[in-house]
PDB file of C-alpha atoms in Angstrom:
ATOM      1  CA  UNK A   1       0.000   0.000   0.000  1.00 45.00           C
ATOM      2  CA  UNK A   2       2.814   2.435   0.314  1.00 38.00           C
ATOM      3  CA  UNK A   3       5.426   4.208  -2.012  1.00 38.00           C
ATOM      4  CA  UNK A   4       7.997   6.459  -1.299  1.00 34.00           C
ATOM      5  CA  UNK A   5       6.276   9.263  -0.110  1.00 41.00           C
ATOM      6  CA  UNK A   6       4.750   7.042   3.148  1.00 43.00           C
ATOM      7  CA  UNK A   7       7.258   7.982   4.986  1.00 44.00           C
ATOM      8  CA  UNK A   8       6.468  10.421   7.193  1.00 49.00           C
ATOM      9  CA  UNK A   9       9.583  10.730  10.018  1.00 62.00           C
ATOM     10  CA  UNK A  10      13.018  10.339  10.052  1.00 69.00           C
ATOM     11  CA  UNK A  11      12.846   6.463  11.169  1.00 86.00           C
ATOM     12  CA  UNK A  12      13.490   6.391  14.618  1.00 91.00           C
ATOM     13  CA  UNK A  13       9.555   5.550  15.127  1.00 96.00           C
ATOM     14  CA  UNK A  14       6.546   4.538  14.149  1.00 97.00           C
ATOM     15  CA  UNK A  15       3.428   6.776  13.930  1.00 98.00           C
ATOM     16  CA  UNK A  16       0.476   4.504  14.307  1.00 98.00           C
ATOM     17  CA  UNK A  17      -2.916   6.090  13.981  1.00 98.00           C
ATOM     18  CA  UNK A  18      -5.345   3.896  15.970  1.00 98.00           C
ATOM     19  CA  UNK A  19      -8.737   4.305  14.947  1.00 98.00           C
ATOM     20  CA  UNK A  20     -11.974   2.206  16.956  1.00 97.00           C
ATOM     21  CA  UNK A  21     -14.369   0.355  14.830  1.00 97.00           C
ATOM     22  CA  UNK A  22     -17.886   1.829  13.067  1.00 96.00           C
ATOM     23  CA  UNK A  23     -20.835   1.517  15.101  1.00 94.00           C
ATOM     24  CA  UNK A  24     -22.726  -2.031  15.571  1.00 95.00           C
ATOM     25  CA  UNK A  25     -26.324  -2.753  16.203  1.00 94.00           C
ATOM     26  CA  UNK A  26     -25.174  -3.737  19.292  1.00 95.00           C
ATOM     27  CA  UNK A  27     -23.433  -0.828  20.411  1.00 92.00           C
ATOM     28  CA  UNK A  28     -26.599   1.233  19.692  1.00 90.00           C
ATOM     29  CA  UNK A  29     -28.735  -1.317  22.015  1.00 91.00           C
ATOM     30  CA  UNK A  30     -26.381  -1.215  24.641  1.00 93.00           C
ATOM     31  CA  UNK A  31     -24.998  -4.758  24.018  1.00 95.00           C
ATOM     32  CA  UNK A  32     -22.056  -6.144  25.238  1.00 96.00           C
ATOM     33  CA  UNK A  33     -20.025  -8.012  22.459  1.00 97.00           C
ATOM     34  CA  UNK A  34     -16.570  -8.901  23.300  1.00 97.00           C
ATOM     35  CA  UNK A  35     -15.117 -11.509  21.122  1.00 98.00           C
ATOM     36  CA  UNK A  36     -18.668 -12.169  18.880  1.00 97.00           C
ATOM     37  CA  UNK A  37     -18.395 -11.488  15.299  1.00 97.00           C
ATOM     38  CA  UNK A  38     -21.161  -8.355  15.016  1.00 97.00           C
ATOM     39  CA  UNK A  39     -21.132  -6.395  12.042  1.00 96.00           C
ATOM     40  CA  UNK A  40     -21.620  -2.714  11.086  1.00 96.00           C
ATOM     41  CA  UNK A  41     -25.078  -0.507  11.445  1.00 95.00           C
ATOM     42  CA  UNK A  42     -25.558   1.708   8.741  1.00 93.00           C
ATOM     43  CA  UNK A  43     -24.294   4.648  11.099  1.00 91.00           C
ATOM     44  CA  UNK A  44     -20.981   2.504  11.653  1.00 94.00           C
ATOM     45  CA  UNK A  45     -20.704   1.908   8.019  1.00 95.00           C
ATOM     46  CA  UNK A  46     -20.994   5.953   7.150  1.00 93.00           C
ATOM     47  CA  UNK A  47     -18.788   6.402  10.096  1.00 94.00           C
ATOM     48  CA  UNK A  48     -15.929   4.226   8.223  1.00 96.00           C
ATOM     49  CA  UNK A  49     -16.467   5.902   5.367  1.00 95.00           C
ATOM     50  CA  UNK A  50     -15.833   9.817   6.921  1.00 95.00           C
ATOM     51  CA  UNK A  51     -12.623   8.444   8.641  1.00 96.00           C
ATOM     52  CA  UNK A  52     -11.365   6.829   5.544  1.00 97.00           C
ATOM     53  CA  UNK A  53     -11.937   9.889   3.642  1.00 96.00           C
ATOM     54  CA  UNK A  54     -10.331  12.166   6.293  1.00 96.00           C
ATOM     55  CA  UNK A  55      -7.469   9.688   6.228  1.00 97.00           C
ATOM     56  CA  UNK A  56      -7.025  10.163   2.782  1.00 95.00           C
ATOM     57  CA  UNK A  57      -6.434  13.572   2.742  1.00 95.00           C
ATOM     58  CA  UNK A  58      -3.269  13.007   5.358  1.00 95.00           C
ATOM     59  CA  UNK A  59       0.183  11.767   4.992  1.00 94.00           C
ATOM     60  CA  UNK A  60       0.157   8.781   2.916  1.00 93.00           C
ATOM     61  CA  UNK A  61      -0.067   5.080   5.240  1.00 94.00           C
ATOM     62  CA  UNK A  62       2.144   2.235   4.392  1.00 94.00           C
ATOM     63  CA  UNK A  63      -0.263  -0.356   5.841  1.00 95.00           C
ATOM     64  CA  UNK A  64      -3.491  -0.869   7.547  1.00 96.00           C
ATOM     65  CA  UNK A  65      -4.091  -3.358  10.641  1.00 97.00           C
ATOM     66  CA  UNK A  66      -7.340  -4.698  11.849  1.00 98.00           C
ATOM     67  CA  UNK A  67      -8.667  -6.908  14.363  1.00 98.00           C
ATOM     68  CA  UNK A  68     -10.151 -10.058  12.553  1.00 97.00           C
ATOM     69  CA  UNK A  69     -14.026  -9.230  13.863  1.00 98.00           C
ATOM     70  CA  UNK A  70     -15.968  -8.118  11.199  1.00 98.00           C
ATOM     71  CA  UNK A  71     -16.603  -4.839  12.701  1.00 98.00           C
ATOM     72  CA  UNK A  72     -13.242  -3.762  12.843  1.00 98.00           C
ATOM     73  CA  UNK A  73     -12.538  -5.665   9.800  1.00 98.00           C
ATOM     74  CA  UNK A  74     -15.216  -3.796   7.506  1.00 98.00           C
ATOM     75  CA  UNK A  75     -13.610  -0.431   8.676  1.00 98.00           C
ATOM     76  CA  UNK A  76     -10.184  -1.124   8.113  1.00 97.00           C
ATOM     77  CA  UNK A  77     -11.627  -2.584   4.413  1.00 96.00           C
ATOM     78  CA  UNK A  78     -13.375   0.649   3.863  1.00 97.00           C
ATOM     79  CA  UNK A  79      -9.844   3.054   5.533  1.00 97.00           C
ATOM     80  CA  UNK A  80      -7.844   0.923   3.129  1.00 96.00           C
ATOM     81  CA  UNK A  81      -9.765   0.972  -0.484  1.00 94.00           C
ATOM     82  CA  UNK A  82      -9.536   5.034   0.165  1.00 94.00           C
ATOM     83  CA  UNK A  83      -5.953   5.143   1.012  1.00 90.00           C
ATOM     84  CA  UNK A  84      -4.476   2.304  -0.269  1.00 70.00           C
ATOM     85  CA  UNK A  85      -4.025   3.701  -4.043  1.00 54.00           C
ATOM     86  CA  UNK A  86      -6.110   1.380  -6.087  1.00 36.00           C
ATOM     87  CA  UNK A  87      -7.034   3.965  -8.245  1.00 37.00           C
ATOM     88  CA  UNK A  88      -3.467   3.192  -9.554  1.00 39.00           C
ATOM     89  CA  UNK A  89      -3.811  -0.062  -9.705  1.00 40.00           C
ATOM     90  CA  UNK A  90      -7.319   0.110 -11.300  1.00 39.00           C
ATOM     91  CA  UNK A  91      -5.786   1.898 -14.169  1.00 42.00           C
ATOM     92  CA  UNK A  92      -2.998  -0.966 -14.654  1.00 45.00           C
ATOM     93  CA  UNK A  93      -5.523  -3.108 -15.293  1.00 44.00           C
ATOM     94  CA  UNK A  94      -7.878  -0.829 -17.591  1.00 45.00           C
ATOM     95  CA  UNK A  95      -7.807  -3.991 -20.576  1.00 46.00           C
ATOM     96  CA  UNK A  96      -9.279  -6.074 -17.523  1.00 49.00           C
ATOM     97  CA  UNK A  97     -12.477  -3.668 -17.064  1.00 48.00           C
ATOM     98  CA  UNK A  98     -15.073  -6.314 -16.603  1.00 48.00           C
ATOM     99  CA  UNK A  99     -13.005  -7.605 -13.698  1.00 52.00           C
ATOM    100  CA  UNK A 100     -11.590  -4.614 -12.105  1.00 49.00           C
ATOM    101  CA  UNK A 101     -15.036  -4.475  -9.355  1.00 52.00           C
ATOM    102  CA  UNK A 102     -13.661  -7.897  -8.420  1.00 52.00           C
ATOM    103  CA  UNK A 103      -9.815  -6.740  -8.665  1.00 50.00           C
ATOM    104  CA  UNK A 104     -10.650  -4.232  -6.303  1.00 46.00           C
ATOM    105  CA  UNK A 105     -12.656  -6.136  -4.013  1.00 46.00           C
ATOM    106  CA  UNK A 106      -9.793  -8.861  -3.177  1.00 46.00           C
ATOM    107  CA  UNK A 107      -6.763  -6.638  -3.239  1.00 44.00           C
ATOM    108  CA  UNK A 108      -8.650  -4.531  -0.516  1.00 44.00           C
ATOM    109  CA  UNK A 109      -9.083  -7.797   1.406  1.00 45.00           C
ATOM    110  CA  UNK A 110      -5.404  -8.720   0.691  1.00 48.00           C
ATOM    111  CA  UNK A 111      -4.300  -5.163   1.925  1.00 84.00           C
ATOM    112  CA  UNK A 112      -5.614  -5.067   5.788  1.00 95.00           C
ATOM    113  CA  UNK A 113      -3.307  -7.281   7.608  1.00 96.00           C
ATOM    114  CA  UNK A 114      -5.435  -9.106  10.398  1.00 97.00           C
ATOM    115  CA  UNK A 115      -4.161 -10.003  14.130  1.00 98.00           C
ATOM    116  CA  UNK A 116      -6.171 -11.896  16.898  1.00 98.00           C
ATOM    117  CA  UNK A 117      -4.194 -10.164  19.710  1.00 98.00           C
ATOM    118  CA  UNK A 118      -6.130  -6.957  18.639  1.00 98.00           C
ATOM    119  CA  UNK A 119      -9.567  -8.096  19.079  1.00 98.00           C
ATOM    120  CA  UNK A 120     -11.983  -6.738  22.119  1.00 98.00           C
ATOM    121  CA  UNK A 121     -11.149  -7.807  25.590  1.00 97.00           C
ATOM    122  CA  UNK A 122     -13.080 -11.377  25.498  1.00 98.00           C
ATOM    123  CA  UNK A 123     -16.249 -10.710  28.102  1.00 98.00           C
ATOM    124  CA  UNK A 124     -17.272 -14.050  28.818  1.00 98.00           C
ATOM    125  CA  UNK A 125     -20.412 -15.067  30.078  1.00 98.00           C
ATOM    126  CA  UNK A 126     -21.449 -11.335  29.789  1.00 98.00           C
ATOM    127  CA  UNK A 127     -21.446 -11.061  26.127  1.00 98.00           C
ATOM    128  CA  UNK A 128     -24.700 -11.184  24.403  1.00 97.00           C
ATOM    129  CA  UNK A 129     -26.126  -9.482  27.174  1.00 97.00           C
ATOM    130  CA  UNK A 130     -28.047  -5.826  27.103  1.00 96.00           C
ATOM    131  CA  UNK A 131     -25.464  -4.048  29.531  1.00 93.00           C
ATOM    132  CA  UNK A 132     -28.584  -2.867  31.892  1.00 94.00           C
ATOM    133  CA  UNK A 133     -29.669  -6.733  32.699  1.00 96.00           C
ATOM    134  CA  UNK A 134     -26.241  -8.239  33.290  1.00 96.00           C
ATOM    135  CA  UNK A 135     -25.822  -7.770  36.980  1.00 96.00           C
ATOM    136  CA  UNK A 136     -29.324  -9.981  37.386  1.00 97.00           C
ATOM    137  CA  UNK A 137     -28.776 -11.922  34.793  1.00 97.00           C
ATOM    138  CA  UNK A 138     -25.005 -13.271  35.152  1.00 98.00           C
ATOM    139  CA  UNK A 139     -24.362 -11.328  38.747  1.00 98.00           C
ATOM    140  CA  UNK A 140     -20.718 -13.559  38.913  1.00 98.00           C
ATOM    141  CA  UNK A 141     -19.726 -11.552  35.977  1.00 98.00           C
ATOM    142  CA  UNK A 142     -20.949  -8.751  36.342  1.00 97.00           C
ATOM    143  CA  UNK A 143     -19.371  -8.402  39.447  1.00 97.00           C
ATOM    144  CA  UNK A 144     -15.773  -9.318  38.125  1.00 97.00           C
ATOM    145  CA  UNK A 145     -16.380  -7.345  35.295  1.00 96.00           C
ATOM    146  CA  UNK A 146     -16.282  -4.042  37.966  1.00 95.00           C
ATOM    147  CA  UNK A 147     -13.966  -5.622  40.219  1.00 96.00           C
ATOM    148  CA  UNK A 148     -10.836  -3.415  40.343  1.00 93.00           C
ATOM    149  CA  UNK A 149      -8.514  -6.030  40.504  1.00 97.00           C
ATOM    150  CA  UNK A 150      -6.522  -6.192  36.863  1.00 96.00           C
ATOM    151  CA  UNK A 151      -5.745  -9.698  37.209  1.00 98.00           C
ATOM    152  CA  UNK A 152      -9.981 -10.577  38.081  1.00 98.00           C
ATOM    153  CA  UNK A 153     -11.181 -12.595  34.851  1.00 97.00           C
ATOM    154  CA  UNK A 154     -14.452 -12.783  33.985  1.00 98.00           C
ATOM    155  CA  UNK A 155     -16.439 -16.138  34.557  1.00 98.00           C
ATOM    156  CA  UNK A 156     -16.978 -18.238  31.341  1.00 97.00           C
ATOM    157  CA  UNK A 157     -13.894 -18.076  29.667  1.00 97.00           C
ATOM    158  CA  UNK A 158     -13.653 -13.928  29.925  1.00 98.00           C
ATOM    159  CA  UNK A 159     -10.231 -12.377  29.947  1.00 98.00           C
ATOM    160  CA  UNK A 160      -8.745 -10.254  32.784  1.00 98.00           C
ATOM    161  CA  UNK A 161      -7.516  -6.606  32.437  1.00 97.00           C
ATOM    162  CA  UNK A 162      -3.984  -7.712  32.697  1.00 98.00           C
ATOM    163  CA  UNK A 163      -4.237 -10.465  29.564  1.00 98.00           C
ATOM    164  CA  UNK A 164      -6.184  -7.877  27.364  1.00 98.00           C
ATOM    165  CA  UNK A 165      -2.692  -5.437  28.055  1.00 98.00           C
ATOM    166  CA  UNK A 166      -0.283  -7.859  27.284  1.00 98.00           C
ATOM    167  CA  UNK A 167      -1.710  -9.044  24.500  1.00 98.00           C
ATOM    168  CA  UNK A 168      -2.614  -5.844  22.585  1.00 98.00           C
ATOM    169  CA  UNK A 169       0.565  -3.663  23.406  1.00 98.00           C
ATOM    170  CA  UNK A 170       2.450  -7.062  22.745  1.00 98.00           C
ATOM    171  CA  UNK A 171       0.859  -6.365  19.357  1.00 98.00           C
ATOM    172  CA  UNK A 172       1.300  -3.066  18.688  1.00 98.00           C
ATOM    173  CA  UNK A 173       4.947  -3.159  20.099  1.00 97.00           C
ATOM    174  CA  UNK A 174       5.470  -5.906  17.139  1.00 97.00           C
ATOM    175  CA  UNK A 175       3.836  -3.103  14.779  1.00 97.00           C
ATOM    176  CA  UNK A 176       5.735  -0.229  15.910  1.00 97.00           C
ATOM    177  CA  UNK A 177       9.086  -2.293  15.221  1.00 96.00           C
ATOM    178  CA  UNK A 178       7.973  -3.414  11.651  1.00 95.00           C
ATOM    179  CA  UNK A 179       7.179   0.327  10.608  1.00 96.00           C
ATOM    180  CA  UNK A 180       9.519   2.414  12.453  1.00 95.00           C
ATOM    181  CA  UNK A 181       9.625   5.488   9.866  1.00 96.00           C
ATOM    182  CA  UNK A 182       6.317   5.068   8.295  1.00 95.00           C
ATOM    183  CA  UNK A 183       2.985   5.794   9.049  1.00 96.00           C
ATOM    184  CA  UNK A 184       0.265   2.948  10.046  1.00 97.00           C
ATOM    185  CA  UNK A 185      -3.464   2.329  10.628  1.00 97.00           C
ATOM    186  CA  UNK A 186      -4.425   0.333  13.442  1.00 98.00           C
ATOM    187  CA  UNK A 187      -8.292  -0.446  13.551  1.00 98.00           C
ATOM    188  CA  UNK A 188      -9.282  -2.156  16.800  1.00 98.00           C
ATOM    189  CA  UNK A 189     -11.973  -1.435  20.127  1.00 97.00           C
ATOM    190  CA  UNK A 190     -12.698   0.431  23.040  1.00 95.00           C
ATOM    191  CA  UNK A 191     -11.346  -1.592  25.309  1.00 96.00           C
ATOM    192  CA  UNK A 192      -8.328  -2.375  23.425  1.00 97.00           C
ATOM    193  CA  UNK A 193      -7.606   1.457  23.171  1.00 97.00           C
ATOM    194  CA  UNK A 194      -7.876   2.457  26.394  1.00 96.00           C
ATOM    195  CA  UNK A 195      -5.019  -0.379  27.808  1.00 97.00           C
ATOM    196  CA  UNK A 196      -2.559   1.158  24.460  1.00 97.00           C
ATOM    197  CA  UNK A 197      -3.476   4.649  26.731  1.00 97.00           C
ATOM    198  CA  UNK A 198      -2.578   2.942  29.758  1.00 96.00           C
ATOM    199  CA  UNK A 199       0.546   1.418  28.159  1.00 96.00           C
ATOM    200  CA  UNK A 200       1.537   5.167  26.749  1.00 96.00           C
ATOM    201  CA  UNK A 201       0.604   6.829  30.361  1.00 94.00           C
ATOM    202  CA  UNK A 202       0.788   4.671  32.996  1.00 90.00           C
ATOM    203  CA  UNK A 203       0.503   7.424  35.270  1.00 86.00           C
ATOM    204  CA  UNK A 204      -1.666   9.427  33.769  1.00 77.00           C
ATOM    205  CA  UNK A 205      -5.816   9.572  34.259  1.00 78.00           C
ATOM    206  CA  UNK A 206      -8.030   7.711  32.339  1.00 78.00           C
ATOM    207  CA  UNK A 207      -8.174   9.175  28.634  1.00 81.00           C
ATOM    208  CA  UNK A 208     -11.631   9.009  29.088  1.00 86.00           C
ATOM    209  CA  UNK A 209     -14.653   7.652  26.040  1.00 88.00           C
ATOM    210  CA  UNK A 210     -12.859   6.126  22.938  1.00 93.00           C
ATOM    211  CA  UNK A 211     -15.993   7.277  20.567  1.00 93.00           C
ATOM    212  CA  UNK A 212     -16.659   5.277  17.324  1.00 94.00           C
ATOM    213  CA  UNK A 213     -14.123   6.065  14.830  1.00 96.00           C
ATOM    214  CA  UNK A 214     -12.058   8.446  16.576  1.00 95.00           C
ATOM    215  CA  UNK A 215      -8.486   8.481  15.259  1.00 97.00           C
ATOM    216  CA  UNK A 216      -5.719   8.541  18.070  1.00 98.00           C
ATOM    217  CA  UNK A 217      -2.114   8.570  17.303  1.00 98.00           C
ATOM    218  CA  UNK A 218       0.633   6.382  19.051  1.00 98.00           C
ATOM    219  CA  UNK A 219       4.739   7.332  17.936  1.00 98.00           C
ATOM    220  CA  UNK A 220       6.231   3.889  19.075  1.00 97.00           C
ATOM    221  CA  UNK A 221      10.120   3.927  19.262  1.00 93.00           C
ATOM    222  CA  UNK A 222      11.701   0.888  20.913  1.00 84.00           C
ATOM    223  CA  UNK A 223      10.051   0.565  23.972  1.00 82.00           C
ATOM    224  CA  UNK A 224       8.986   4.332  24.659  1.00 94.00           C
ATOM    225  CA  UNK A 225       5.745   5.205  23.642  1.00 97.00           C
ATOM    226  CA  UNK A 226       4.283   8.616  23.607  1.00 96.00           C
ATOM    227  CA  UNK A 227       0.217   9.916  22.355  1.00 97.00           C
ATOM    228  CA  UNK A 228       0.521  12.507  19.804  1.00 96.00           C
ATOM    229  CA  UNK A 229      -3.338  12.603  19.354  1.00 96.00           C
ATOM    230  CA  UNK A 230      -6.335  11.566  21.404  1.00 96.00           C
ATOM    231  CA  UNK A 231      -9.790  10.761  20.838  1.00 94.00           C
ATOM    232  CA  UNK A 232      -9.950  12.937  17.246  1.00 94.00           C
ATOM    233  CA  UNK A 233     -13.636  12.689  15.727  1.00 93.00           C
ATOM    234  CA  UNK A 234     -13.300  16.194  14.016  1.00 92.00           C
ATOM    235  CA  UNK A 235     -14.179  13.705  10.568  1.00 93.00           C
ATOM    236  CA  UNK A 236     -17.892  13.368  12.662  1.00 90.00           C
ATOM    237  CA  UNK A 237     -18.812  17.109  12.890  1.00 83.00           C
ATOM    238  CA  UNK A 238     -21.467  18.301  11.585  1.00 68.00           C
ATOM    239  CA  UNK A 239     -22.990  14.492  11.433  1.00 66.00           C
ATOM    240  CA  UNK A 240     -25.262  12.574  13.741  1.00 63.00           C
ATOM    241  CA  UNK A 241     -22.523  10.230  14.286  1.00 58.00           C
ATOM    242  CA  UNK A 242     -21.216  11.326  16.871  1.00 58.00           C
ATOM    243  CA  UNK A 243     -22.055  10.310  20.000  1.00 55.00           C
ATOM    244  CA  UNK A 244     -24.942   7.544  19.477  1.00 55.00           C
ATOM    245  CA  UNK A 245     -22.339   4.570  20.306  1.00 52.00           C
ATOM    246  CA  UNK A 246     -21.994   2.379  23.209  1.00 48.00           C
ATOM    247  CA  UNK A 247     -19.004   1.233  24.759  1.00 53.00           C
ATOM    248  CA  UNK A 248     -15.575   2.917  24.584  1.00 55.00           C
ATOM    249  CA  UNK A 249     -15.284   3.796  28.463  1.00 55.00           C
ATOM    250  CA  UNK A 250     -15.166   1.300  31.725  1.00 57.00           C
ATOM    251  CA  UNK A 251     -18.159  -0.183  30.107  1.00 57.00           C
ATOM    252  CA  UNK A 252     -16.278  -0.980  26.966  1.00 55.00           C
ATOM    253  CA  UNK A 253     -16.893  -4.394  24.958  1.00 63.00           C
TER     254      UNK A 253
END
């Protein structure tokens, strides 16, 4: 996805612009998902589109990560077919015109680079549930779920605090090293976000609601992290976009 004008910095990091998924059905209904597979609304779906286009107007990426559940998948589909220069590649292929809607369609599948270790925090026995009913109907984890112990995992096969750290700023560290001098999308969730926050300011409060497609940028170098941007959704002015998702804060999932 990149050419020579991706990079953005002189190589001794990595910008990484981390950007939460489009809107669900579920997030709208107050629904706790976790690690199920729930796709796009149609405000989630608009939503990737104005952060793709916004995207597309900044320095050119060199490659876009996703989470492999579909909602963070679709977004990072819709960041990469408006960034990703297949314009270019469309015009390559002009003799192929029949074929270039399906051309397009795979190479933007082939372009967004999928990792597990990015997915939502996995919620257990609460997922599926409307957030407001969990404490009577699965009190157990509910009550681990708001436990303030980061090692406290979460009854039927839920992850703790401290797993969903390790294993997302394991994967962004891995990112960070692969791109140092270039500029990369990262398209995950809420509660993903908030530990990469933690990770970049341990000591620092609580960086508060991660809204539906807001675009916050990590420089990586080595092992020092630092936040150049937080919680950007300047792409959802003047839209009714903005605030109507659930999740993204301590109730995240």
């Amino acid at each position: 996805m990149s050419d020579s004008n991706s990079s953005c910095m002189d190589g001794s990091y990595a910008e990484i612009v981390v950007v939460r998924h489009g809107e669900t059905e579920w997030n709208a209904d107050r629904r706790i998902q976790g690690h199920l597979d729930v796709e796009l609304n149609e405000a989630g779906k608009q939503q990737a589109v104005l952060v793709a286009d916004r995207l597309s107007k900044e320095p050119k990426i060199s490659a876009v990560y996703s989470s492999d559940l579909k909602r963070a998948l679709v977004t990072a589909e819709t960041i990469a077919a408006r960034c990703g220069g297949l314009e270019r590649l469309a015009r390559a292929w002009k003799s192929l015109a029949l074929y270039v809607g399906l051309l397009s369609f795979l190479l933007v599948a082939n372009q967004v680079i999928t990792d597990p270790d990015l997915r939502e925090r996995n919620l257990g026995d609460l997922q599926g549930l409307v957030f407001r009913e969990a404490a009577k109907l699965s009190p157990k984890a509910h009550k681990a779920f708001l436990s303030h112990r980061t090692d406290q995992d979460i009854p039927g096969g839920g992850e703790s605090l401290d797993q969903l750290f390790q294993r997302c700023t394991s994967s962004l560290q891995r990112i960070g090293k692969k791109h140092k001098g270039e500029r990369v999308v990262v398209v995950s969730h809420g509660g993903v976000i908030r530990s990469l926050y933690q990770r970049a300011c341990p000591n620092g409060k609580s960086g508060g609601k991660v809204l539906n497609t807001s675009v916050n940028i990590f420089h990586l170098s080595d092992e020092e992290w630092a936040i150049k941007s937080w919680g950007d959704v300047s792409h959802l002015h003047q839209t009714g976009y903005l605030k109507s998702g659930f999740g993204g804060d301590k109730t995240s999932g």
